Amino acid sequence: MITLREIWCQGVDILRQAGVETPALDAEILLRHLTGQSREEFYRDLTAPWPLVLTSNWKEIINRRALGTPVAYLTGEKEFFGLSLKVAPAVLVPRPETEILVERALQLVAEEQILAKCQVLDIGTGSGAIAIALAVNLPEAFITATDVSDAALEIAGKNAIRHKVKQRVRFCSADLWPEPKSDWEYAWGQQGFHLIVSNLPYIPSGDIQKLAPEVRQEPELALDGGLDGLDIYRRLVSGLKEHLLPNGWVLLEVGSDQADTVSRMLASVGLSVLPPLLDLAGHKRVVQAVYR
């Protein structure tokens, strides 16, 4: 009899030999995905017999992980800000760093620097992670989320339905800004946004091939930011004042060495720039500014 523990150890060995950074955790997540177990059930049943009917599926999924397919693409799920989101190769896998942006947005509302009944624009929504996290935690907010990828918008829409916020999140197929402006008749009757948030592609084109194998399996459209990584940010910054309401805020996730440049870009169009927010590694990760 082969046990669940033995299968897990085999998976850990395969992933370790492949150079996977977190072999034990990844093998556990993939096993629990196949068995349908909670983490508590998994550790409780480590000495239980392995269901042989799952062997072929296990071999396929662990070998795909060893070849670099992200865990989230194999399970079809990723947790973000306490929410389980559907993901697929059409969207970027949500990162913990992006939760910093969501936390800051909620803080601004809690401090009454942004109205609770606010209009938010999430540019480049992907899986809808930011938009949906904000909608769930700001029950009076109305959120517009744009993306150039129709496949991404389909996934984001399913996530909005899953978390019961579809009525307050409007998804638009657009290159940055929702068009036309005649569509800007929002729930609260104002044309413009109290808050604009975005996690756009910011990897320089020349660095794409240097990324980890699993990151390179994510959509290049969601990674490649042009020569210096900031091509799309320049276009976004140039249109901010046209789309922000007075005293409106901007929160932008950027690469670890890009915050100072993006802050100068925001200042150059007349926004008041605040110090960037740091991630857990101490990198300047979220640039913030307000339109006074």
PDB file of C-alpha atoms in Angstrom:
ATOM      1  CA  MET A   1       0.000   0.000   0.000  1.00  0.00           C
ATOM      2  CA  ILE A   2       1.280   3.446  -0.927  1.00  0.00           C
ATOM      3  CA  THR A   3       0.277   6.306   1.310  1.00  0.00           C
ATOM      4  CA  LEU A   4      -0.547   9.942   0.691  1.00  0.00           C
ATOM      5  CA  ARG A   5       2.684  10.890   2.473  1.00  0.00           C
ATOM      6  CA  GLU A   6       4.752   8.769   0.056  1.00  0.00           C
ATOM      7  CA  ILE A   7       3.087  10.362  -2.976  1.00  0.00           C
ATOM      8  CA  TRP A   8       3.704  13.797  -1.490  1.00  0.00           C
ATOM      9  CA  CYS A   9       7.380  13.021  -0.895  1.00  0.00           C
ATOM     10  CA  GLN A  10       7.740  11.772  -4.473  1.00  0.00           C
ATOM     11  CA  GLY A  11       6.257  15.030  -5.712  1.00  0.00           C
ATOM     12  CA  VAL A  12       8.551  17.097  -3.501  1.00  0.00           C
ATOM     13  CA  ASP A  13      11.581  15.243  -4.902  1.00  0.00           C
ATOM     14  CA  ILE A  14      10.470  15.826  -8.493  1.00  0.00           C
ATOM     15  CA  LEU A  15       9.958  19.547  -7.915  1.00  0.00           C
ATOM     16  CA  ARG A  16      13.162  19.961  -5.932  1.00  0.00           C
ATOM     17  CA  GLN A  17      15.178  18.344  -8.712  1.00  0.00           C
ATOM     18  CA  ALA A  18      13.491  20.697 -11.181  1.00  0.00           C
ATOM     19  CA  GLY A  19      14.631  23.698  -9.124  1.00  0.00           C
ATOM     20  CA  VAL A  20      11.169  24.743  -7.958  1.00  0.00           C
ATOM     21  CA  GLU A  21      11.497  27.290  -5.142  1.00  0.00           C
ATOM     22  CA  THR A  22       8.811  25.857  -2.825  1.00  0.00           C
ATOM     23  CA  PRO A  23       8.587  22.126  -3.659  1.00  0.00           C
ATOM     24  CA  ALA A  24       6.821  20.928  -0.504  1.00  0.00           C
ATOM     25  CA  LEU A  25       4.141  23.623  -0.582  1.00  0.00           C
ATOM     26  CA  ASP A  26       3.531  23.290  -4.313  1.00  0.00           C
ATOM     27  CA  ALA A  27       3.218  19.500  -4.118  1.00  0.00           C
ATOM     28  CA  GLU A  28       0.813  19.824  -1.199  1.00  0.00           C
ATOM     29  CA  ILE A  29      -1.393  22.356  -3.007  1.00  0.00           C
ATOM     30  CA  LEU A  30      -1.519  20.197  -6.135  1.00  0.00           C
ATOM     31  CA  LEU A  31      -2.349  17.064  -4.154  1.00  0.00           C
ATOM     32  CA  ARG A  32      -5.116  18.820  -2.260  1.00  0.00           C
ATOM     33  CA  HIS A  33      -6.453  20.107  -5.571  1.00  0.00           C
ATOM     34  CA  LEU A  34      -6.750  16.510  -6.808  1.00  0.00           C
ATOM     35  CA  THR A  35      -8.127  15.006  -3.596  1.00  0.00           C
ATOM     36  CA  GLY A  36     -10.402  17.896  -2.634  1.00  0.00           C
ATOM     37  CA  GLN A  37      -8.979  17.955   0.878  1.00  0.00           C
ATOM     38  CA  SER A  38      -8.619  20.926   3.162  1.00  0.00           C
ATOM     39  CA  ARG A  39      -5.160  21.495   4.620  1.00  0.00           C
ATOM     40  CA  GLU A  40      -6.301  20.042   7.931  1.00  0.00           C
ATOM     41  CA  GLU A  41      -7.660  16.927   6.213  1.00  0.00           C
ATOM     42  CA  PHE A  42      -4.476  16.549   4.183  1.00  0.00           C
ATOM     43  CA  TYR A  43      -2.204  16.422   7.225  1.00  0.00           C
ATOM     44  CA  ARG A  44      -4.655  14.240   9.132  1.00  0.00           C
ATOM     45  CA  ASP A  45      -4.733  11.654   6.327  1.00  0.00           C
ATOM     46  CA  LEU A  46      -1.029  11.465   5.427  1.00  0.00           C
ATOM     47  CA  THR A  47      -0.896   7.782   6.416  1.00  0.00           C
ATOM     48  CA  ALA A  48      -4.087   6.906   4.534  1.00  0.00           C
ATOM     49  CA  PRO A  49      -3.918   4.850   1.305  1.00  0.00           C
ATOM     50  CA  TRP A  50      -3.355   6.843  -1.878  1.00  0.00           C
ATOM     51  CA  PRO A  51      -6.363   6.601  -4.259  1.00  0.00           C
ATOM     52  CA  LEU A  52      -4.786   4.828  -7.228  1.00  0.00           C
ATOM     53  CA  VAL A  53      -7.453   6.212  -9.547  1.00  0.00           C
ATOM     54  CA  LEU A  54      -5.755   9.645  -9.205  1.00  0.00           C
ATOM     55  CA  THR A  55      -2.266   8.439 -10.178  1.00  0.00           C
ATOM     56  CA  SER A  56      -2.318   9.402 -13.863  1.00  0.00           C
ATOM     57  CA  ASN A  57      -3.707  12.868 -13.073  1.00  0.00           C
ATOM     58  CA  TRP A  58      -1.072  13.303 -10.364  1.00  0.00           C
ATOM     59  CA  LYS A  59       1.781  12.394 -12.697  1.00  0.00           C
ATOM     60  CA  GLU A  60       0.540  14.852 -15.310  1.00  0.00           C
ATOM     61  CA  ILE A  61       0.054  17.769 -12.912  1.00  0.00           C
ATOM     62  CA  ILE A  62       3.327  17.340 -11.007  1.00  0.00           C
ATOM     63  CA  ASN A  63       5.331  17.020 -14.225  1.00  0.00           C
ATOM     64  CA  ARG A  64       3.719  20.153 -15.645  1.00  0.00           C
ATOM     65  CA  ARG A  65       4.688  21.992 -12.474  1.00  0.00           C
ATOM     66  CA  ALA A  66       8.250  20.687 -12.800  1.00  0.00           C
ATOM     67  CA  LEU A  67       8.327  22.123 -16.330  1.00  0.00           C
ATOM     68  CA  GLY A  68       7.369  25.561 -15.018  1.00  0.00           C
ATOM     69  CA  THR A  69       3.593  25.841 -15.265  1.00  0.00           C
ATOM     70  CA  PRO A  70       2.423  28.068 -12.383  1.00  0.00           C
ATOM     71  CA  VAL A  71       0.534  26.308  -9.600  1.00  0.00           C
ATOM     72  CA  ALA A  72      -2.398  28.689 -10.064  1.00  0.00           C
ATOM     73  CA  TYR A  73      -2.805  27.664 -13.710  1.00  0.00           C
ATOM     74  CA  LEU A  74      -2.808  24.000 -12.706  1.00  0.00           C
ATOM     75  CA  THR A  75      -5.460  24.448 -10.022  1.00  0.00           C
ATOM     76  CA  GLY A  76      -7.350  27.244 -11.773  1.00  0.00           C
ATOM     77  CA  GLU A  77      -7.477  29.168  -8.497  1.00  0.00           C
ATOM     78  CA  LYS A  78      -5.467  31.821  -6.654  1.00  0.00           C
ATOM     79  CA  GLU A  79      -6.163  33.512  -3.338  1.00  0.00           C
ATOM     80  CA  PHE A  80      -5.950  37.301  -3.279  1.00  0.00           C
ATOM     81  CA  PHE A  81      -6.860  39.503  -0.333  1.00  0.00           C
ATOM     82  CA  GLY A  82      -8.720  36.580   1.256  1.00  0.00           C
ATOM     83  CA  LEU A  83     -10.718  35.870  -1.907  1.00  0.00           C
ATOM     84  CA  SER A  84     -10.471  32.765  -4.071  1.00  0.00           C
ATOM     85  CA  LEU A  85     -10.196  33.889  -7.695  1.00  0.00           C
ATOM     86  CA  LYS A  86     -10.462  31.937 -10.892  1.00  0.00           C
ATOM     87  CA  VAL A  87      -7.290  32.239 -12.992  1.00  0.00           C
ATOM     88  CA  ALA A  88      -6.130  30.857 -16.331  1.00  0.00           C
ATOM     89  CA  PRO A  89      -3.241  31.408 -18.762  1.00  0.00           C
ATOM     90  CA  ALA A  90      -5.118  34.417 -20.184  1.00  0.00           C
ATOM     91  CA  VAL A  91      -4.436  36.437 -17.017  1.00  0.00           C
ATOM     92  CA  LEU A  92      -1.525  37.334 -14.785  1.00  0.00           C
ATOM     93  CA  VAL A  93      -1.437  35.390 -11.524  1.00  0.00           C
ATOM     94  CA  PRO A  94      -2.333  37.858  -8.710  1.00  0.00           C
ATOM     95  CA  ARG A  95       0.639  38.648  -6.449  1.00  0.00           C
ATOM     96  CA  PRO A  96       0.792  39.431  -2.722  1.00  0.00           C
ATOM     97  CA  GLU A  97       2.530  42.741  -3.529  1.00  0.00           C
ATOM     98  CA  THR A  98      -0.650  43.990  -5.185  1.00  0.00           C
ATOM     99  CA  GLU A  99      -2.517  43.599  -1.897  1.00  0.00           C
ATOM    100  CA  ILE A 100      -0.534  46.630  -0.675  1.00  0.00           C
ATOM    101  CA  LEU A 101      -2.385  48.753  -3.219  1.00  0.00           C
ATOM    102  CA  VAL A 102      -5.776  47.407  -2.092  1.00  0.00           C
ATOM    103  CA  GLU A 103      -4.905  48.001   1.577  1.00  0.00           C
ATOM    104  CA  ARG A 104      -3.966  51.617   0.831  1.00  0.00           C
ATOM    105  CA  ALA A 105      -7.211  52.226  -1.062  1.00  0.00           C
ATOM    106  CA  LEU A 106      -9.240  50.910   1.858  1.00  0.00           C
ATOM    107  CA  GLN A 107      -7.190  53.051   4.239  1.00  0.00           C
ATOM    108  CA  LEU A 108      -7.959  56.176   2.215  1.00  0.00           C
ATOM    109  CA  VAL A 109     -11.684  55.457   2.481  1.00  0.00           C
ATOM    110  CA  ALA A 110     -11.420  54.672   6.194  1.00  0.00           C
ATOM    111  CA  GLU A 111      -9.649  58.014   6.718  1.00  0.00           C
ATOM    112  CA  GLU A 112     -12.391  59.735   4.681  1.00  0.00           C
ATOM    113  CA  GLN A 113      -9.888  61.022   2.138  1.00  0.00           C
ATOM    114  CA  ILE A 114     -12.022  59.180  -0.415  1.00  0.00           C
ATOM    115  CA  LEU A 115     -15.807  58.913  -0.146  1.00  0.00           C
ATOM    116  CA  ALA A 116     -17.211  55.508   0.798  1.00  0.00           C
ATOM    117  CA  LYS A 117     -19.675  56.042  -2.062  1.00  0.00           C
ATOM    118  CA  CYS A 118     -16.841  56.391  -4.578  1.00  0.00           C
ATOM    119  CA  GLN A 119     -16.241  55.760  -8.248  1.00  0.00           C
ATOM    120  CA  VAL A 120     -13.135  53.706  -8.919  1.00  0.00           C
ATOM    121  CA  LEU A 121     -11.339  52.878 -12.152  1.00  0.00           C
ATOM    122  CA  ASP A 122      -9.121  49.772 -12.315  1.00  0.00           C
ATOM    123  CA  ILE A 123      -7.025  49.905 -15.489  1.00  0.00           C
ATOM    124  CA  GLY A 124      -5.705  46.591 -16.814  1.00  0.00           C
ATOM    125  CA  THR A 125      -7.890  44.526 -14.500  1.00  0.00           C
ATOM    126  CA  GLY A 126      -6.771  41.057 -15.653  1.00  0.00           C
ATOM    127  CA  SER A 127      -8.453  38.527 -13.359  1.00  0.00           C
ATOM    128  CA  GLY A 128     -10.320  41.388 -11.687  1.00  0.00           C
ATOM    129  CA  ALA A 129      -8.335  40.921  -8.468  1.00  0.00           C
ATOM    130  CA  ILE A 130      -8.059  44.592  -7.477  1.00  0.00           C
ATOM    131  CA  ALA A 131     -11.539  45.593  -8.653  1.00  0.00           C
ATOM    132  CA  ILE A 132     -13.264  42.690  -6.914  1.00  0.00           C
ATOM    133  CA  ALA A 133     -11.293  43.039  -3.675  1.00  0.00           C
ATOM    134  CA  LEU A 134     -12.282  46.708  -3.556  1.00  0.00           C
ATOM    135  CA  ALA A 135     -15.922  45.977  -4.400  1.00  0.00           C
ATOM    136  CA  VAL A 136     -16.181  43.319  -1.695  1.00  0.00           C
ATOM    137  CA  ASN A 137     -14.641  45.595   0.938  1.00  0.00           C
ATOM    138  CA  LEU A 138     -16.307  48.858  -0.175  1.00  0.00           C
ATOM    139  CA  PRO A 139     -20.011  47.981  -0.422  1.00  0.00           C
ATOM    140  CA  GLU A 140     -21.004  51.497  -1.531  1.00  0.00           C
ATOM    141  CA  ALA A 141     -18.371  51.826  -4.263  1.00  0.00           C
ATOM    142  CA  PHE A 142     -19.012  51.561  -7.987  1.00  0.00           C
ATOM    143  CA  ILE A 143     -16.064  50.238  -9.961  1.00  0.00           C
ATOM    144  CA  THR A 144     -15.199  50.348 -13.651  1.00  0.00           C
ATOM    145  CA  ALA A 145     -12.537  47.869 -14.757  1.00  0.00           C
ATOM    146  CA  THR A 146     -10.894  47.922 -18.176  1.00  0.00           C
ATOM    147  CA  ASP A 147      -8.665  45.511 -20.050  1.00  0.00           C
ATOM    148  CA  VAL A 148      -7.512  45.129 -23.625  1.00  0.00           C
ATOM    149  CA  SER A 149      -7.970  41.341 -23.415  1.00  0.00           C
ATOM    150  CA  ASP A 150     -11.495  40.012 -23.872  1.00  0.00           C
ATOM    151  CA  ALA A 151     -10.363  36.642 -22.491  1.00  0.00           C
ATOM    152  CA  ALA A 152      -9.208  38.351 -19.301  1.00  0.00           C
ATOM    153  CA  LEU A 153     -12.477  40.257 -19.002  1.00  0.00           C
ATOM    154  CA  GLU A 154     -14.425  37.004 -19.263  1.00  0.00           C
ATOM    155  CA  ILE A 155     -12.481  35.551 -16.328  1.00  0.00           C
ATOM    156  CA  ALA A 156     -12.849  38.782 -14.331  1.00  0.00           C
ATOM    157  CA  GLY A 157     -16.597  38.726 -14.916  1.00  0.00           C
ATOM    158  CA  LYS A 158     -16.839  35.188 -13.557  1.00  0.00           C
ATOM    159  CA  ASN A 159     -14.906  36.257 -10.472  1.00  0.00           C
ATOM    160  CA  ALA A 160     -17.278  39.171  -9.932  1.00  0.00           C
ATOM    161  CA  ILE A 161     -20.235  36.807 -10.102  1.00  0.00           C
ATOM    162  CA  ARG A 162     -18.520  34.371  -7.723  1.00  0.00           C
ATOM    163  CA  HIS A 163     -18.101  37.101  -5.113  1.00  0.00           C
ATOM    164  CA  LYS A 164     -21.525  38.659  -5.695  1.00  0.00           C
ATOM    165  CA  VAL A 165     -20.321  42.097  -6.808  1.00  0.00           C
ATOM    166  CA  LYS A 166     -21.304  41.938 -10.482  1.00  0.00           C
ATOM    167  CA  GLN A 167     -23.907  44.685 -10.010  1.00  0.00           C
ATOM    168  CA  ARG A 168     -21.237  47.175  -8.880  1.00  0.00           C
ATOM    169  CA  VAL A 169     -18.344  46.279 -11.167  1.00  0.00           C
ATOM    170  CA  ARG A 170     -18.602  47.279 -14.809  1.00  0.00           C
ATOM    171  CA  PHE A 171     -16.097  45.594 -17.124  1.00  0.00           C
ATOM    172  CA  CYS A 172     -15.084  47.376 -20.325  1.00  0.00           C
ATOM    173  CA  SER A 173     -12.970  46.212 -23.242  1.00  0.00           C
ATOM    174  CA  ALA A 174     -10.619  49.168 -23.646  1.00  0.00           C
ATOM    175  CA  ASP A 175      -7.002  50.208 -24.045  1.00  0.00           C
ATOM    176  CA  LEU A 176      -6.676  52.058 -20.718  1.00  0.00           C
ATOM    177  CA  TRP A 177      -9.691  54.383 -20.624  1.00  0.00           C
ATOM    178  CA  PRO A 178     -13.374  53.426 -20.875  1.00  0.00           C
ATOM    179  CA  GLU A 179     -14.816  54.902 -24.028  1.00  0.00           C
ATOM    180  CA  PRO A 180     -16.822  56.744 -25.112  1.00  0.00           C
ATOM    181  CA  LYS A 181     -17.278  59.371 -22.442  1.00  0.00           C
ATOM    182  CA  SER A 182     -21.034  59.214 -22.990  1.00  0.00           C
ATOM    183  CA  ASP A 183     -20.860  55.904 -21.094  1.00  0.00           C
ATOM    184  CA  TRP A 184     -19.689  57.770 -18.014  1.00  0.00           C
ATOM    185  CA  GLU A 185     -23.095  58.015 -16.412  1.00  0.00           C
ATOM    186  CA  TYR A 186     -22.241  56.259 -13.197  1.00  0.00           C
ATOM    187  CA  ALA A 187     -24.379  55.236 -10.296  1.00  0.00           C
ATOM    188  CA  TRP A 188     -23.563  58.414  -8.390  1.00  0.00           C
ATOM    189  CA  GLY A 189     -24.049  60.821 -11.306  1.00  0.00           C
ATOM    190  CA  GLN A 190     -20.516  62.178 -11.669  1.00  0.00           C
ATOM    191  CA  GLN A 191     -18.251  61.920 -14.692  1.00  0.00           C
ATOM    192  CA  GLY A 192     -14.832  60.939 -13.446  1.00  0.00           C
ATOM    193  CA  PHE A 193     -13.236  58.941 -10.672  1.00  0.00           C
ATOM    194  CA  HIS A 194     -12.426  59.423  -7.018  1.00  0.00           C
ATOM    195  CA  LEU A 195      -9.737  56.743  -7.312  1.00  0.00           C
ATOM    196  CA  ILE A 196      -7.740  55.289 -10.208  1.00  0.00           C
ATOM    197  CA  VAL A 197      -5.751  52.118  -9.547  1.00  0.00           C
ATOM    198  CA  SER A 198      -3.599  50.035 -11.841  1.00  0.00           C
ATOM    199  CA  ASN A 199      -1.064  47.242 -12.031  1.00  0.00           C
ATOM    200  CA  LEU A 200       0.028  47.553 -15.657  1.00  0.00           C
ATOM    201  CA  PRO A 201       2.838  45.660 -17.436  1.00  0.00           C
ATOM    202  CA  TYR A 202       6.137  47.102 -16.186  1.00  0.00           C
ATOM    203  CA  ILE A 203       8.823  44.570 -17.161  1.00  0.00           C
ATOM    204  CA  PRO A 204      11.316  46.003 -19.714  1.00  0.00           C
ATOM    205  CA  SER A 205      11.120  44.063 -22.985  1.00  0.00           C
ATOM    206  CA  GLY A 206      14.762  43.039 -22.728  1.00  0.00           C
ATOM    207  CA  ASP A 207      14.175  41.421 -19.337  1.00  0.00           C
ATOM    208  CA  ILE A 208      11.282  39.146 -20.323  1.00  0.00           C
ATOM    209  CA  GLN A 209      13.527  36.217 -21.248  1.00  0.00           C
ATOM    210  CA  LYS A 210      15.409  36.605 -17.944  1.00  0.00           C
ATOM    211  CA  LEU A 211      12.278  35.980 -15.891  1.00  0.00           C
ATOM    212  CA  ALA A 212      11.706  32.716 -14.040  1.00  0.00           C
ATOM    213  CA  PRO A 213      10.298  29.957 -16.305  1.00  0.00           C
ATOM    214  CA  GLU A 214       6.919  29.989 -14.577  1.00  0.00           C
ATOM    215  CA  VAL A 215       6.577  33.765 -14.970  1.00  0.00           C
ATOM    216  CA  ARG A 216       7.383  33.464 -18.683  1.00  0.00           C
ATOM    217  CA  GLN A 217       4.324  31.213 -19.017  1.00  0.00           C
ATOM    218  CA  GLU A 218       2.095  34.116 -18.030  1.00  0.00           C
ATOM    219  CA  PRO A 219       0.677  36.313 -20.819  1.00  0.00           C
ATOM    220  CA  GLU A 220       3.380  38.541 -22.318  1.00  0.00           C
ATOM    221  CA  LEU A 221       0.703  41.178 -22.848  1.00  0.00           C
ATOM    222  CA  ALA A 222       0.467  41.445 -19.048  1.00  0.00           C
ATOM    223  CA  LEU A 223       4.243  41.596 -18.523  1.00  0.00           C
ATOM    224  CA  ASP A 224       5.959  43.535 -21.316  1.00  0.00           C
ATOM    225  CA  GLY A 225       6.092  47.256 -20.600  1.00  0.00           C
ATOM    226  CA  GLY A 226       8.276  48.270 -23.541  1.00  0.00           C
ATOM    227  CA  LEU A 227      11.908  49.387 -23.680  1.00  0.00           C
ATOM    228  CA  ASP A 228      12.155  50.630 -20.075  1.00  0.00           C
ATOM    229  CA  GLY A 229       8.963  49.020 -18.807  1.00  0.00           C
ATOM    230  CA  LEU A 230       7.046  52.287 -18.594  1.00  0.00           C
ATOM    231  CA  ASP A 231       5.533  52.742 -22.058  1.00  0.00           C
ATOM    232  CA  ILE A 232       1.957  52.165 -20.898  1.00  0.00           C
ATOM    233  CA  TYR A 233       2.469  54.181 -17.723  1.00  0.00           C
ATOM    234  CA  ARG A 234       3.387  57.235 -19.814  1.00  0.00           C
ATOM    235  CA  ARG A 235       0.111  56.948 -21.710  1.00  0.00           C
ATOM    236  CA  LEU A 236      -1.820  56.454 -18.482  1.00  0.00           C
ATOM    237  CA  VAL A 237      -0.231  59.430 -16.711  1.00  0.00           C
ATOM    238  CA  SER A 238      -0.955  61.733 -19.651  1.00  0.00           C
ATOM    239  CA  GLY A 239      -4.695  61.103 -19.281  1.00  0.00           C
ATOM    240  CA  LEU A 240      -5.064  61.096 -15.512  1.00  0.00           C
ATOM    241  CA  LYS A 241      -6.195  64.686 -14.938  1.00  0.00           C
ATOM    242  CA  GLU A 242      -8.859  64.308 -17.600  1.00  0.00           C
ATOM    243  CA  HIS A 243     -10.372  61.361 -15.737  1.00  0.00           C
ATOM    244  CA  LEU A 244      -9.851  62.234 -12.059  1.00  0.00           C
ATOM    245  CA  LEU A 245     -12.367  64.146  -9.999  1.00  0.00           C
ATOM    246  CA  PRO A 246     -10.983  66.961  -7.816  1.00  0.00           C
ATOM    247  CA  ASN A 247      -9.150  65.467  -4.810  1.00  0.00           C
ATOM    248  CA  GLY A 248      -9.068  62.153  -6.635  1.00  0.00           C
ATOM    249  CA  TRP A 249      -6.302  59.661  -5.870  1.00  0.00           C
ATOM    250  CA  VAL A 250      -4.013  57.502  -8.009  1.00  0.00           C
ATOM    251  CA  LEU A 251      -2.377  54.250  -6.829  1.00  0.00           C
ATOM    252  CA  LEU A 252      -0.025  52.510  -9.264  1.00  0.00           C
ATOM    253  CA  GLU A 253       1.981  49.332  -8.746  1.00  0.00           C
ATOM    254  CA  VAL A 254       5.446  49.573 -10.341  1.00  0.00           C
ATOM    255  CA  GLY A 255       8.699  47.661 -10.634  1.00  0.00           C
ATOM    256  CA  SER A 256      11.180  47.751  -7.766  1.00  0.00           C
ATOM    257  CA  ASP A 257      13.365  50.420  -9.428  1.00  0.00           C
ATOM    258  CA  GLN A 258      10.654  52.474 -11.159  1.00  0.00           C
ATOM    259  CA  ALA A 259       8.890  54.344  -8.352  1.00  0.00           C
ATOM    260  CA  ASP A 260      11.001  57.493  -8.502  1.00  0.00           C
ATOM    261  CA  THR A 261      10.593  57.796 -12.269  1.00  0.00           C
ATOM    262  CA  VAL A 262       6.828  57.270 -12.139  1.00  0.00           C
ATOM    263  CA  SER A 263       6.531  59.734  -9.233  1.00  0.00           C
ATOM    264  CA  ARG A 264       8.270  62.384 -11.357  1.00  0.00           C
ATOM    265  CA  MET A 265       5.908  61.601 -14.231  1.00  0.00           C
ATOM    266  CA  LEU A 266       2.900  62.149 -11.954  1.00  0.00           C
ATOM    267  CA  ALA A 267       4.328  65.414 -10.621  1.00  0.00           C
ATOM    268  CA  SER A 268       4.974  66.625 -14.178  1.00  0.00           C
ATOM    269  CA  VAL A 269       1.217  66.576 -14.934  1.00  0.00           C
ATOM    270  CA  GLY A 270       0.355  68.535 -11.820  1.00  0.00           C
ATOM    271  CA  LEU A 271      -0.470  65.840  -9.281  1.00  0.00           C
ATOM    272  CA  SER A 272       0.702  66.013  -5.667  1.00  0.00           C
ATOM    273  CA  VAL A 273       2.933  63.001  -5.081  1.00  0.00           C
ATOM    274  CA  LEU A 274       3.246  61.193  -1.756  1.00  0.00           C
ATOM    275  CA  PRO A 275       6.051  58.820  -0.703  1.00  0.00           C
ATOM    276  CA  PRO A 276       5.722  55.392  -2.332  1.00  0.00           C
ATOM    277  CA  LEU A 277       4.583  52.361  -0.351  1.00  0.00           C
ATOM    278  CA  LEU A 278       7.095  49.598   0.319  1.00  0.00           C
ATOM    279  CA  ASP A 279       6.599  45.864  -0.168  1.00  0.00           C
ATOM    280  CA  LEU A 280       7.793  43.237   2.308  1.00  0.00           C
ATOM    281  CA  ALA A 281      11.217  43.183   0.636  1.00  0.00           C
ATOM    282  CA  GLY A 282      11.602  46.931   1.181  1.00  0.00           C
ATOM    283  CA  HIS A 283      11.141  47.826  -2.494  1.00  0.00           C
ATOM    284  CA  LYS A 284       9.167  50.914  -3.492  1.00  0.00           C
ATOM    285  CA  ARG A 285       6.146  49.092  -4.916  1.00  0.00           C
ATOM    286  CA  VAL A 286       3.102  51.404  -5.025  1.00  0.00           C
ATOM    287  CA  VAL A 287       3.270  55.008  -6.217  1.00  0.00           C
ATOM    288  CA  GLN A 288       0.566  57.331  -4.905  1.00  0.00           C
ATOM    289  CA  ALA A 289      -0.602  60.803  -5.857  1.00  0.00           C
ATOM    290  CA  VAL A 290      -3.618  63.068  -5.425  1.00  0.00           C
ATOM    291  CA  TYR A 291      -5.207  65.678  -7.726  1.00  0.00           C
ATOM    292  CA  ARG A 292      -5.557  68.846  -5.642  1.00  0.00           C
TER     293      ARG A 292
END
